[in-house]
Every structure is written in C-alpha cells, then in structure tokens.
Amino acid sequence: MPENQNDEQANTITLTSEPAKTRIRHWGTVTLLEEAERYRINRIEVKPGHHISTQMHYHRSEHWIVVSGTAKVICDGKETLLKQKESTYVPLSTPHRVENPGVIPLVMIEVQNGEYLGEDDIIRFSDNNET
C-alpha cells in the first residue's frame, strides 16, 4: 500500500447516525436531525393553512431557513413572508410563530442555539382560531 494511502485511511472517520426522530403534530411534523450540548437542528414541515403555536423561549434562539414553500413568520409582532432560500432569526425571549399560507407543504430547517434546549422552555401563548 502506498504511504500516502495509509495516511488517508488513518485520518478517515466513519460517522454512523441513528434514524431521525419524527414527532407528528396536528399542523405537521418535526424531525430531529442533529443534537449536541448547545444546539439542535430540526426539519419542520407545516401543512398548508396551518401554523405552530405562538411561543417563546427564555434559554434559546432559533434560526429558520425555508427549504420549500412559503413561511409567514410573526416575530415580536412583525410579519414577514419568506420564500425558498430565505431565512430569519428569532432571538430568545421573543414571541414568535410560523404559518404556511401556501398550497404546498412548508419545509424549514430550524437551528436552535442556547444554554438549555428542553421542551419545558417553550412558553405557549393562546392563539385565536387555533389550527
């Protein structure tokens, strides 16, 4: 075996991953893609005409990247429409929600960052016409 080929093999790391964990909600799905101590990456799919609850977090911020569809984002009372390849940042302690006003599923990648990522850090607000 040539010397440099042996060096390549010594530096090769094989990554194995568990199957993605998907949680089904009435508005769509959340699939955990990767998680570590201070971040979590999710794939979020929102059905047409649906939305997540208005919520906020004291210990984490979120970055949403639209993969397909249209996202109507309400962050701290300000509405923004995002299309494919566009993104937004949700600071911690900021009320936020995402809706799918379109006719195809909204698919987003969500990157959560913070000192604590537990589900009990979700503060939910009541929404009118909850779907």
PDB file of C-alpha atoms in Angstrom:
ATOM      1  CA  MET A   1       0.000   0.000   0.000  1.00  0.00           C
ATOM      2  CA  PRO A   2       1.463   3.433  -0.893  1.00  0.00           C
ATOM      3  CA  GLU A   3       2.471   5.503   2.128  1.00  0.00           C
ATOM      4  CA  ASN A   4       0.007   8.353   1.449  1.00  0.00           C
ATOM      5  CA  GLN A   5      -2.928   5.943   1.058  1.00  0.00           C
ATOM      6  CA  ASN A   6      -2.195   4.530   4.520  1.00  0.00           C
ATOM      7  CA  ASP A   7      -2.169   8.104   5.901  1.00  0.00           C
ATOM      8  CA  GLU A   8      -5.575   8.747   4.304  1.00  0.00           C
ATOM      9  CA  GLN A   9      -7.048   5.663   5.933  1.00  0.00           C
ATOM     10  CA  ALA A  10      -5.641   6.680   9.312  1.00  0.00           C
ATOM     11  CA  ASN A  11      -7.368  10.080   9.014  1.00  0.00           C
ATOM     12  CA  THR A  12     -10.713   8.717   7.822  1.00  0.00           C
ATOM     13  CA  ILE A  13     -13.551   8.829  10.332  1.00  0.00           C
ATOM     14  CA  THR A  14     -16.689   6.800   9.736  1.00  0.00           C
ATOM     15  CA  LEU A  15     -19.809   8.501  11.024  1.00  0.00           C
ATOM     16  CA  THR A  16     -22.835   6.477  11.996  1.00  0.00           C
ATOM     17  CA  SER A  17     -26.146   8.022  12.811  1.00  0.00           C
ATOM     18  CA  GLU A  18     -29.344   6.896  14.430  1.00  0.00           C
ATOM     19  CA  PRO A  19     -32.548   7.109  12.412  1.00  0.00           C
ATOM     20  CA  ALA A  20     -34.128  10.573  12.541  1.00  0.00           C
ATOM     21  CA  LYS A  21     -36.761  11.018  15.258  1.00  0.00           C
ATOM     22  CA  THR A  22     -40.019  12.490  13.916  1.00  0.00           C
ATOM     23  CA  ARG A  23     -42.772  13.925  16.090  1.00  0.00           C
ATOM     24  CA  ILE A  24     -46.180  14.253  14.422  1.00  0.00           C
ATOM     25  CA  ARG A  25     -48.291  17.305  15.280  1.00  0.00           C
ATOM     26  CA  HIS A  26     -51.737  18.315  14.023  1.00  0.00           C
ATOM     27  CA  TRP A  27     -50.059  21.069  11.960  1.00  0.00           C
ATOM     28  CA  GLY A  28     -47.231  18.900  10.518  1.00  0.00           C
ATOM     29  CA  THR A  29     -44.009  17.221  11.664  1.00  0.00           C
ATOM     30  CA  VAL A  30     -40.737  17.946  13.473  1.00  0.00           C
ATOM     31  CA  THR A  31     -37.789  15.688  12.671  1.00  0.00           C
ATOM     32  CA  LEU A  32     -34.676  15.864  14.842  1.00  0.00           C
ATOM     33  CA  LEU A  33     -31.657  15.826  12.513  1.00  0.00           C
ATOM     34  CA  GLU A  34     -28.791  16.506  14.919  1.00  0.00           C
ATOM     35  CA  GLU A  35     -28.340  17.463  18.548  1.00  0.00           C
ATOM     36  CA  ALA A  36     -25.432  18.393  20.826  1.00  0.00           C
ATOM     37  CA  GLU A  37     -24.929  20.241  24.109  1.00  0.00           C
ATOM     38  CA  ARG A  38     -25.810  23.781  22.930  1.00  0.00           C
ATOM     39  CA  TYR A  39     -27.604  23.250  19.607  1.00  0.00           C
ATOM     40  CA  ARG A  40     -30.326  21.213  17.914  1.00  0.00           C
ATOM     41  CA  ILE A  41     -31.173  21.002  14.205  1.00  0.00           C
ATOM     42  CA  ASN A  42     -34.732  20.125  13.183  1.00  0.00           C
ATOM     43  CA  ARG A  43     -36.566  19.669   9.896  1.00  0.00           C
ATOM     44  CA  ILE A  44     -40.012  21.237  10.304  1.00  0.00           C
ATOM     45  CA  GLU A  45     -42.869  20.628   7.885  1.00  0.00           C
ATOM     46  CA  VAL A  46     -46.055  22.699   8.227  1.00  0.00           C
ATOM     47  CA  LYS A  47     -49.188  21.669   6.336  1.00  0.00           C
ATOM     48  CA  PRO A  48     -50.846  24.236   4.024  1.00  0.00           C
ATOM     49  CA  GLY A  49     -53.159  26.527   6.013  1.00  0.00           C
ATOM     50  CA  HIS A  50     -51.678  25.519   9.389  1.00  0.00           C
ATOM     51  CA  HIS A  51     -49.296  27.102  11.921  1.00  0.00           C
ATOM     52  CA  ILE A  52     -47.308  26.329  15.037  1.00  0.00           C
ATOM     53  CA  SER A  53     -48.480  27.898  18.282  1.00  0.00           C
ATOM     54  CA  THR A  54     -47.256  31.358  19.230  1.00  0.00           C
ATOM     55  CA  GLN A  55     -44.414  30.711  21.658  1.00  0.00           C
ATOM     56  CA  MET A  56     -41.162  31.976  23.112  1.00  0.00           C
ATOM     57  CA  HIS A  57     -38.101  30.571  24.853  1.00  0.00           C
ATOM     58  CA  TYR A  58     -36.022  32.016  27.685  1.00  0.00           C
ATOM     59  CA  HIS A  59     -32.913  29.949  27.019  1.00  0.00           C
ATOM     60  CA  ARG A  60     -32.585  29.528  23.255  1.00  0.00           C
ATOM     61  CA  SER A  61     -32.716  31.416  19.988  1.00  0.00           C
ATOM     62  CA  GLU A  62     -33.789  29.936  16.655  1.00  0.00           C
ATOM     63  CA  HIS A  63     -32.756  30.386  13.035  1.00  0.00           C
ATOM     64  CA  TRP A  64     -35.259  29.234  10.399  1.00  0.00           C
ATOM     65  CA  ILE A  65     -34.258  28.532   6.780  1.00  0.00           C
ATOM     66  CA  VAL A  66     -37.042  27.916   4.240  1.00  0.00           C
ATOM     67  CA  VAL A  67     -36.299  24.898   2.039  1.00  0.00           C
ATOM     68  CA  SER A  68     -39.613  24.860   0.141  1.00  0.00           C
ATOM     69  CA  GLY A  69     -42.964  26.597   0.311  1.00  0.00           C
ATOM     70  CA  THR A  70     -43.784  29.963   1.861  1.00  0.00           C
ATOM     71  CA  ALA A  71     -43.472  30.912   5.538  1.00  0.00           C
ATOM     72  CA  LYS A  72     -45.425  33.699   7.168  1.00  0.00           C
ATOM     73  CA  VAL A  73     -43.311  34.490  10.231  1.00  0.00           C
ATOM     74  CA  ILE A  74     -44.652  36.604  13.082  1.00  0.00           C
ATOM     75  CA  CYS A  75     -41.746  37.594  15.335  1.00  0.00           C
ATOM     76  CA  ASP A  76     -42.275  40.133  18.132  1.00  0.00           C
ATOM     77  CA  GLY A  77     -45.462  41.313  16.381  1.00  0.00           C
ATOM     78  CA  LYS A  78     -43.802  41.909  12.982  1.00  0.00           C
ATOM     79  CA  GLU A  79     -44.971  39.824   9.987  1.00  0.00           C
ATOM     80  CA  THR A  80     -42.556  38.693   7.276  1.00  0.00           C
ATOM     81  CA  LEU A  81     -43.073  36.427   4.265  1.00  0.00           C
ATOM     82  CA  LEU A  82     -40.169  34.124   3.484  1.00  0.00           C
ATOM     83  CA  LYS A  83     -39.683  32.047   0.345  1.00  0.00           C
ATOM     84  CA  GLN A  84     -37.308  29.239  -0.545  1.00  0.00           C
ATOM     85  CA  LYS A  85     -33.644  30.027   0.332  1.00  0.00           C
ATOM     86  CA  GLU A  86     -34.645  32.862   2.715  1.00  0.00           C
ATOM     87  CA  SER A  87     -34.185  32.803   6.478  1.00  0.00           C
ATOM     88  CA  THR A  88     -34.926  34.632   9.705  1.00  0.00           C
ATOM     89  CA  TYR A  89     -33.528  34.805  13.219  1.00  0.00           C
ATOM     90  CA  VAL A  90     -35.714  34.523  16.330  1.00  0.00           C
ATOM     91  CA  PRO A  91     -33.958  35.979  19.407  1.00  0.00           C
ATOM     92  CA  LEU A  92     -34.555  34.423  22.815  1.00  0.00           C
ATOM     93  CA  SER A  93     -37.433  35.833  24.905  1.00  0.00           C
ATOM     94  CA  THR A  94     -39.245  36.901  21.707  1.00  0.00           C
ATOM     95  CA  PRO A  95     -42.805  35.737  20.934  1.00  0.00           C
ATOM     96  CA  HIS A  96     -42.873  34.035  17.527  1.00  0.00           C
ATOM     97  CA  ARG A  97     -44.911  31.810  15.250  1.00  0.00           C
ATOM     98  CA  VAL A  98     -44.724  30.439  11.710  1.00  0.00           C
ATOM     99  CA  GLU A  99     -47.665  29.842   9.388  1.00  0.00           C
ATOM    100  CA  ASN A 100     -47.994  28.181   5.999  1.00  0.00           C
ATOM    101  CA  PRO A 101     -50.206  30.462   3.886  1.00  0.00           C
ATOM    102  CA  GLY A 102     -49.442  28.458   0.729  1.00  0.00           C
ATOM    103  CA  VAL A 103     -50.899  25.415  -1.011  1.00  0.00           C
ATOM    104  CA  ILE A 104     -47.823  23.165  -0.714  1.00  0.00           C
ATOM    105  CA  PRO A 105     -46.124  21.979   2.483  1.00  0.00           C
ATOM    106  CA  LEU A 106     -43.718  24.444   4.099  1.00  0.00           C
ATOM    107  CA  VAL A 107     -40.365  22.777   4.829  1.00  0.00           C
ATOM    108  CA  MET A 108     -37.854  24.586   7.050  1.00  0.00           C
ATOM    109  CA  ILE A 109     -34.599  23.774   8.753  1.00  0.00           C
ATOM    110  CA  GLU A 110     -34.526  25.095  12.308  1.00  0.00           C
ATOM    111  CA  VAL A 111     -31.271  25.631  14.178  1.00  0.00           C
ATOM    112  CA  GLN A 112     -31.755  26.119  17.917  1.00  0.00           C
ATOM    113  CA  ASN A 113     -28.878  27.576  19.962  1.00  0.00           C
ATOM    114  CA  GLY A 114     -28.752  28.119  23.689  1.00  0.00           C
ATOM    115  CA  GLU A 115     -27.750  27.083  27.160  1.00  0.00           C
ATOM    116  CA  TYR A 116     -30.844  24.886  27.555  1.00  0.00           C
ATOM    117  CA  LEU A 117     -32.908  23.227  24.807  1.00  0.00           C
ATOM    118  CA  GLY A 118     -35.502  21.302  26.830  1.00  0.00           C
ATOM    119  CA  GLU A 119     -39.162  21.153  25.828  1.00  0.00           C
ATOM    120  CA  ASP A 120     -40.120  22.789  29.148  1.00  0.00           C
ATOM    121  CA  ASP A 121     -38.531  26.040  27.896  1.00  0.00           C
ATOM    122  CA  ILE A 122     -41.448  26.520  25.477  1.00  0.00           C
ATOM    123  CA  ILE A 123     -43.829  29.210  26.717  1.00  0.00           C
ATOM    124  CA  ARG A 124     -47.025  28.930  24.629  1.00  0.00           C
ATOM    125  CA  PHE A 125     -49.462  31.771  24.107  1.00  0.00           C
ATOM    126  CA  SER A 126     -53.132  31.201  23.276  1.00  0.00           C
ATOM    127  CA  ASP A 127     -53.944  31.710  19.601  1.00  0.00           C
ATOM    128  CA  ASN A 128     -57.286  32.668  18.149  1.00  0.00           C
ATOM    129  CA  ASN A 129     -58.611  30.128  15.625  1.00  0.00           C
ATOM    130  CA  GLU A 130     -56.002  27.555  16.641  1.00  0.00           C
ATOM    131  CA  THR A 131     -55.480  25.050  13.797  1.00  0.00           C
TER     132      THR A 131
END
